[in-house]
mmCIF file of C-alpha atoms in Angstrom:
data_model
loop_
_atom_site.group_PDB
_atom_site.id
_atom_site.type_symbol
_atom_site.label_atom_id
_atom_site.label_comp_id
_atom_site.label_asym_id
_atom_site.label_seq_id
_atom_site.Cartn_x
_atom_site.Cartn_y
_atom_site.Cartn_z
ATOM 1 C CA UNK A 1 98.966 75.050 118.311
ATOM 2 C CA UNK A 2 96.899 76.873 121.326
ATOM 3 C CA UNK A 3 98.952 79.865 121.164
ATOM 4 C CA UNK A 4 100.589 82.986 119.501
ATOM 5 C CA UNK A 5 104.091 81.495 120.147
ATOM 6 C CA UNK A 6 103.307 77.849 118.865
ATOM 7 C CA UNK A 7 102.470 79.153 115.108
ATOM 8 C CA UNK A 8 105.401 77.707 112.957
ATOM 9 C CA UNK A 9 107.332 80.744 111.528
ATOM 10 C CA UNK A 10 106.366 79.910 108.059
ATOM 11 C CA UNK A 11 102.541 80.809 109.226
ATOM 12 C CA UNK A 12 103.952 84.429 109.715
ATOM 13 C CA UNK A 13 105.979 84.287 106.585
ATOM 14 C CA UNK A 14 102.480 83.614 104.333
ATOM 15 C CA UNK A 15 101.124 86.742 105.993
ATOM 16 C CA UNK A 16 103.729 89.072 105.424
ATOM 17 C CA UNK A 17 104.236 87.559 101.703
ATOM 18 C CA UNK A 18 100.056 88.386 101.327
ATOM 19 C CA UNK A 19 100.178 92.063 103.466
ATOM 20 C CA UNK A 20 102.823 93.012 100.785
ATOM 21 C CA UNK A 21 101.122 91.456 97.591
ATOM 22 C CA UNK A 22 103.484 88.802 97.059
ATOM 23 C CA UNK A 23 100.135 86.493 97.157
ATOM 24 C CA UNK A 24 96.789 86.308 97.092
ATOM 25 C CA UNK A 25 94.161 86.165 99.718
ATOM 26 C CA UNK A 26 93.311 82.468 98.072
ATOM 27 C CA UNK A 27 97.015 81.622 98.107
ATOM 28 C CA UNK A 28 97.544 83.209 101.217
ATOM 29 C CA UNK A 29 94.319 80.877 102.791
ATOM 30 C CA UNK A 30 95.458 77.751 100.603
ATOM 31 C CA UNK A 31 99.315 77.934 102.082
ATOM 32 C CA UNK A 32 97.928 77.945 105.964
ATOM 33 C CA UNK A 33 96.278 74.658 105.098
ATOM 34 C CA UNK A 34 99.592 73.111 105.259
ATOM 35 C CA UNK A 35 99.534 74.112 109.245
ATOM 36 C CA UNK A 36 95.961 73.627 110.050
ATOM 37 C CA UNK A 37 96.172 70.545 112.342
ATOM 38 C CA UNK A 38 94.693 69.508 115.546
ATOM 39 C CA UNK A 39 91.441 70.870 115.525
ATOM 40 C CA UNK A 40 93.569 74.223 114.705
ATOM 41 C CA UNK A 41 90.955 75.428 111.455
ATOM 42 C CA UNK A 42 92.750 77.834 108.786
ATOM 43 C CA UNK A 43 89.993 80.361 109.781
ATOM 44 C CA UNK A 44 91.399 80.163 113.441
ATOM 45 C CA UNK A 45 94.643 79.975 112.579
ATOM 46 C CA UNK A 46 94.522 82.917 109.837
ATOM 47 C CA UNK A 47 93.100 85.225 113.062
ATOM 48 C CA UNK A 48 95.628 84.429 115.272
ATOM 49 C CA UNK A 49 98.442 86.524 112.609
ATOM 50 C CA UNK A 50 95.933 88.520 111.411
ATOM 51 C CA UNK A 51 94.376 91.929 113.055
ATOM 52 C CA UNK A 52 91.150 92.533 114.376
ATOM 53 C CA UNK A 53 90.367 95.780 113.368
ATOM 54 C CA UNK A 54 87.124 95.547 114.866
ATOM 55 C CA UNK A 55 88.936 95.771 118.120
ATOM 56 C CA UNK A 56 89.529 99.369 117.653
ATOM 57 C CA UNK A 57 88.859 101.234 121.066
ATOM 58 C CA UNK A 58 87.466 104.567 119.228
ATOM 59 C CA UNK A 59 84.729 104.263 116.119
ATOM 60 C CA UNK A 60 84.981 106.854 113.405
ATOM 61 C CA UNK A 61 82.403 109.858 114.022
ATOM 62 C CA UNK A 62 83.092 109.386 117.822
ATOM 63 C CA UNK A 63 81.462 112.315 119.738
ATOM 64 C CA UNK A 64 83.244 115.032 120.709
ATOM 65 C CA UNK A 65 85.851 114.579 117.894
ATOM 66 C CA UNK A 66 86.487 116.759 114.330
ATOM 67 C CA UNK A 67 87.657 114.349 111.798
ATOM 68 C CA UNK A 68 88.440 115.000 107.783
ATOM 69 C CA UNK A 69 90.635 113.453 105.403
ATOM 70 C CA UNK A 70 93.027 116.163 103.706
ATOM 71 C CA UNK A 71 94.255 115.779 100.241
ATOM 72 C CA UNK A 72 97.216 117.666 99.264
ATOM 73 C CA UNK A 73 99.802 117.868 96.722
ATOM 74 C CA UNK A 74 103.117 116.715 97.203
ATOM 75 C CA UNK A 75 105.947 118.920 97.857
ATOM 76 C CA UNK A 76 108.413 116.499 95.341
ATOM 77 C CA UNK A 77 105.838 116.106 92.775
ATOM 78 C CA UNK A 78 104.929 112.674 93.704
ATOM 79 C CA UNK A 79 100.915 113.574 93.029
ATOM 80 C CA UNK A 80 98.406 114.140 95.607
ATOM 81 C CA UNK A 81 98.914 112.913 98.823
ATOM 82 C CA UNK A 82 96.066 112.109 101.999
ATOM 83 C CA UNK A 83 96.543 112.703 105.819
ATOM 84 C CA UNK A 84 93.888 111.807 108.121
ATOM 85 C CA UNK A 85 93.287 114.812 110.390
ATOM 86 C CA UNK A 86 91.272 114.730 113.582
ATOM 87 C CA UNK A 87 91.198 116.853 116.901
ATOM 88 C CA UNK A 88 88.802 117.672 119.434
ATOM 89 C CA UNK A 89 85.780 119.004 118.016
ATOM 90 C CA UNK A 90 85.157 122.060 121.017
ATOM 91 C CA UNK A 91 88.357 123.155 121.780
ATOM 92 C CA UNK A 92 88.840 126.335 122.030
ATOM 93 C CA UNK A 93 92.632 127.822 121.672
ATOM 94 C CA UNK A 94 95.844 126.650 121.066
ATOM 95 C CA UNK A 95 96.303 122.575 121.258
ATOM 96 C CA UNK A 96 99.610 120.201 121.114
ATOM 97 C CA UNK A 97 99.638 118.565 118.217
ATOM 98 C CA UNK A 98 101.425 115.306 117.292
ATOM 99 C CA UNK A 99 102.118 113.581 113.547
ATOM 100 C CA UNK A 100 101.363 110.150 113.622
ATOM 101 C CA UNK A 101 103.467 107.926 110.684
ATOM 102 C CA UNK A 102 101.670 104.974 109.478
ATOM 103 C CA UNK A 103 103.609 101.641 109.038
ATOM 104 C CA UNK A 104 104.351 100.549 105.903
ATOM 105 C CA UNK A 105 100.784 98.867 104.702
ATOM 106 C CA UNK A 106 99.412 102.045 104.943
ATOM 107 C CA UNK A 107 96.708 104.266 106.545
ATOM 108 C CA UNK A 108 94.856 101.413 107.872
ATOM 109 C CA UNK A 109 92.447 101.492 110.595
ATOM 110 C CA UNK A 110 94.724 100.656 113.534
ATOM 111 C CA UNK A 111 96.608 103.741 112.535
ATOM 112 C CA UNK A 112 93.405 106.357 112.449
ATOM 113 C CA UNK A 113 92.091 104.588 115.742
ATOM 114 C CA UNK A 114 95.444 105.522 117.129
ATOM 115 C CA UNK A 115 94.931 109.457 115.604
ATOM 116 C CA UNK A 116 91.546 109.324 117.198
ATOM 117 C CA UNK A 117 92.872 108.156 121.020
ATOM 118 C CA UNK A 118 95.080 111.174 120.378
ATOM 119 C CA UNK A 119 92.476 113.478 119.458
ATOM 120 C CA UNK A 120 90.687 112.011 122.309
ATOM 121 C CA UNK A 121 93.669 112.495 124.753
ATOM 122 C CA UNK A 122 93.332 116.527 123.723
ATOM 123 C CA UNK A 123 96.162 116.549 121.018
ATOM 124 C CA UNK A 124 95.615 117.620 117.255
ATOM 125 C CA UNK A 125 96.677 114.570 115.469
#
């Protein structure tokens, strides 16, 4: 198992079971022993269907951008709600401005790296 594509489906199914809080992280780790073989470690093979948020290609508090976190109540009473909201911090005038929907684990930080590309990219996001 060298690659993406030769990690047994049930690898993938552990994830998703622990990203939705069917299991825990210890579960989650304990199950990918099962398909740790060949010099393949469960730390290695945990990575490989796991994210790397520290690949994010913008860091929070990058110059030249305006970034808060807005708290606000919900329209159908569902309590208070949070939208991270970031632009460029000099612009002067009008600017497009796009809504970007989080999957569904979340506002995670692949999602507000993606708000701050737009921001970056001259769009209020």
């Amino acid at each position: 198992m060298s690659k993406k594509q030769d990690i047994p489906q049930e690898v993938y199914e552990l994830y998703d079971a622990y990203c939705h809080g069917d299991i825990s992280r210890r579960a989650f780790f304990s199950g990918l022993g099962k398909y740790a073989v060949g010099g393949m470690t469960v730390t290695s093979l945990a990575a490989c269907v796991m994210p790397d948020y520290a690949k994010q290609q913008t860091q929070p508090g990058a110059d030249g951008l305006y970034e808060e976190m807005l708290i606000y109540n919900s329209p159908n009473g569902a309590g208070e709600m949070e939208g991270y909201f970031v632009r460029p911090a000099n612009a002067a005038g009008k600017l497009p401005g796009i809504v970007i929907i989080h999957e569904n684990r979340g506002l995670n930080p692949h999602i507000r790296d993606v708000t701050r590309r737009a921001a970056q990219a001259g769009f209020v996001a």
